[in-house]
């Protein structure tokens, strides 16, 4: 169980660094929509 938790933490850290690296190298501000664009599974749907 601990191995899965450690792997999950490593994957999350890698994703965060992957989002921040372009900001640091290009000296641009962080933009959440650019770094983590919404996917169809994360968008909320409304019922009419």
Coordinates of C-alpha atoms in Angstrom, one line a residue, residues 13-39:
X13 CA 5.1 16.1 -8.2
X14 CA 6.2 15.3 -11.7
X15 CA 3.0 16.8 -13.1
X16 CA 3.3 19.9 -11.1
X17 CA 6.9 20.4 -12.1
X18 CA 5.9 19.8 -15.7
X19 CA 3.4 22.6 -15.5
X20 CA 5.8 25.0 -13.8
X21 CA 8.9 24.3 -15.9
X22 CA 7.7 26.3 -19.0
X23 CA 6.8 29.2 -16.8
X24 CA 10.3 29.3 -15.3
X25 CA 12.1 28.9 -18.5
X26 CA 10.0 31.4 -20.5
X27 CA 9.6 33.7 -17.5
X28 CA 5.8 33.8 -18.0
X29 CA 3.2 33.8 -15.2
X30 CA 1.4 30.6 -14.4
X31 CA -1.9 30.1 -16.1
X32 CA -4.1 27.3 -14.8
X33 CA -6.1 26.9 -18.0
X34 CA -2.9 26.7 -20.1
X35 CA -1.2 24.3 -17.7
X36 CA -4.2 22.1 -17.0
X37 CA -6.8 22.5 -19.8
X38 CA -10.2 21.1 -18.9
X39 CA -11.0 17.6 -20.3

